[in-house]
XYZ file of C-alpha atoms in Angstrom:
155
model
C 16.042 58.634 -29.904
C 16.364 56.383 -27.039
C 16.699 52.389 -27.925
C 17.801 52.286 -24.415
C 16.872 48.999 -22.469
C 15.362 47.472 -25.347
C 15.121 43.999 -25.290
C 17.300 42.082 -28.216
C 15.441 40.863 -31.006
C 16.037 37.566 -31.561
C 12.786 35.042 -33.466
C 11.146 33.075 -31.819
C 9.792 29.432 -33.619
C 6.659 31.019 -35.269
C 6.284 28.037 -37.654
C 2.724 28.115 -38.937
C 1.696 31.809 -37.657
C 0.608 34.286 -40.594
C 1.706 38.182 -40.690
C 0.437 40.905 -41.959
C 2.566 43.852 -42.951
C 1.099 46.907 -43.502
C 3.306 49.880 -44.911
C 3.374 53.447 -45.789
C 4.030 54.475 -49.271
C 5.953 58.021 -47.965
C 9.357 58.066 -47.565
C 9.756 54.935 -49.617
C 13.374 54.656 -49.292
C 12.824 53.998 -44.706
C 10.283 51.965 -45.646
C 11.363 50.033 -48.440
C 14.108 49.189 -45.638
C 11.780 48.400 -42.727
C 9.608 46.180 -44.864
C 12.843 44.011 -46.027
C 13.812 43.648 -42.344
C 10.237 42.848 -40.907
C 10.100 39.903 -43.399
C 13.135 38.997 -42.990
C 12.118 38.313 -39.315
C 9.048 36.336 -40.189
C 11.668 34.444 -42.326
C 13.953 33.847 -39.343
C 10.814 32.663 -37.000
C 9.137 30.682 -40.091
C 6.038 32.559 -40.378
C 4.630 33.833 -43.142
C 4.533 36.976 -44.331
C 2.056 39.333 -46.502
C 2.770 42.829 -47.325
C 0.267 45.556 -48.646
C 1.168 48.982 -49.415
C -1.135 52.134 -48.095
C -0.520 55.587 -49.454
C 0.710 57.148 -45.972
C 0.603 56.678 -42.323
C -3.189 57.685 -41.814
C -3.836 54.489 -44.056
C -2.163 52.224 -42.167
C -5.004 51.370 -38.939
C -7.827 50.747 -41.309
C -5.949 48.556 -43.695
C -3.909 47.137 -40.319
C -7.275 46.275 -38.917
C -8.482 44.143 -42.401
C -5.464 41.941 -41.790
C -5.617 41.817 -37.744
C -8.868 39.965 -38.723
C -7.387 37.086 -41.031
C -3.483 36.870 -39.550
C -2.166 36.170 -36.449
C -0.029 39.269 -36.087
C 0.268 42.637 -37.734
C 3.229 45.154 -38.494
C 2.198 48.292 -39.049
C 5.381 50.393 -40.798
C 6.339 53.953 -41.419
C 8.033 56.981 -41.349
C 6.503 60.485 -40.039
C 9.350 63.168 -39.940
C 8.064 67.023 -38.391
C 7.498 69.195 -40.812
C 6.786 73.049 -40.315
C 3.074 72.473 -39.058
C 0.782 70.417 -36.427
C -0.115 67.678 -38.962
C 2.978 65.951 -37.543
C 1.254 65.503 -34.220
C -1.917 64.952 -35.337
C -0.974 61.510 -37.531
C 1.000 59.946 -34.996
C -1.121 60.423 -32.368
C -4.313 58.973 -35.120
C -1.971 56.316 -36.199
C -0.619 55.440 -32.638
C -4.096 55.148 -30.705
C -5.517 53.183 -34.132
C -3.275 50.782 -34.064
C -3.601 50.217 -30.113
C -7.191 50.051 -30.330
C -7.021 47.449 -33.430
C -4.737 45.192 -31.144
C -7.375 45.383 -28.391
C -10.730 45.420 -30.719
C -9.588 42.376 -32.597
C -6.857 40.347 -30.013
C -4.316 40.881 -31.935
C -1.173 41.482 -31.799
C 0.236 44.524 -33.618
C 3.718 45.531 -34.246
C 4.164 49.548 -34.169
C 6.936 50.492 -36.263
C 6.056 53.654 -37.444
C 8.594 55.733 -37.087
C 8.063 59.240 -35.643
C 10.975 61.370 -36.097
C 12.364 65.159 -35.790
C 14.629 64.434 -38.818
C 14.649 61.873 -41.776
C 18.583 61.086 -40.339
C 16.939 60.020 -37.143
C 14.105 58.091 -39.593
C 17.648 56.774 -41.472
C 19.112 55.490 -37.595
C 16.296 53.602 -37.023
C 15.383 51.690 -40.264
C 18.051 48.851 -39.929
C 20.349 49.686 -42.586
C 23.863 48.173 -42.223
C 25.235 50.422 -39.050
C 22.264 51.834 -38.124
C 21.602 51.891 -34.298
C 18.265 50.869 -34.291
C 16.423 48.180 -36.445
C 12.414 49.097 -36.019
C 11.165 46.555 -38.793
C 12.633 43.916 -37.922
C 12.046 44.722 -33.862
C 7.961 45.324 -34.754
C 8.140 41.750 -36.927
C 9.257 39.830 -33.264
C 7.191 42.297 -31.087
C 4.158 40.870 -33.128
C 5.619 37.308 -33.088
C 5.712 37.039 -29.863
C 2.389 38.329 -28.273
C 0.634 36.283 -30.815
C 3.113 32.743 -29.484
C 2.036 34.428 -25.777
C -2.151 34.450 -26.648
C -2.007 30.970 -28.079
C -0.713 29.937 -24.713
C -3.047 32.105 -23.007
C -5.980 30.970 -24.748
């Protein structure tokens, strides 16, 4: 887990912009956690937020895409910790290239915070509970902030 260079997360003024978040029901207790901290950003910018629930990670471009199409900015959240077999790999690659080709199909911006870790400690280090190193939901919620502030200037 790197984090290195990262930029800090601080919200922008999103007054007025809508959010979708879109989470994974697996490993409800990461992303319980990264749903509280990617509203709270919305909260911080003043946008508003709207959070569905899909049953795992391989859920989360199709229902991602539904709400690219009516909000300004997505946050797709999750946690994918290896397990003994391949199926690792194959969701987050399928969830990784779904959401980038939602953000390009439909112009907008998407927030990837699914996590995709060895261990559920690592999954734990990166969910933004107090003293964690890393806070991915929150991160994701300004991510999408800001690229959708960006294309209203660039439109």
């Amino acid at each position: 887990m790197s984090g290195e260079g990262r930029p800090g997360a601080v919200a922008p003024d999103a007054k007025g912009l809508t959010v979708g978040v879109v989470a994974a029901s697996w490993h409800a207790d990461i992303t319980d956690q990264l749903v509280a901290r990617a509203v709270q950003a919305c909260d911080d910018a003043g946008a508003t937020a709207t959070v569905v629930r899909v049953p795992g990670s391989l859920e989360i471009p199709v229902v991602a895409q539904a709400l690219a199409r009516r909000c300004d900015a997505v946050v797709a959240l999750g946690a994918v910790i290896r397990g003994d077999t391949a199926h690792f790999d194959y969701v987050c690659d399928s969830v990784t290239a779904g959401l980038t080709r939602i953000s390009l199909d439909e112009r907008t911006p998407v927030g990837n915070g699914v996590l995709t870790c060895e261990t559920l400690d690592q999954a734990i280090e990166r969910s933004g509970v107090p003293g964690s190193k890393e806070d991915k939901g929150y991160e994701s919620a300004i991510a999408a902030l800001e690229t959708a502030i960006l294309l209203r200037t660039l439109h």
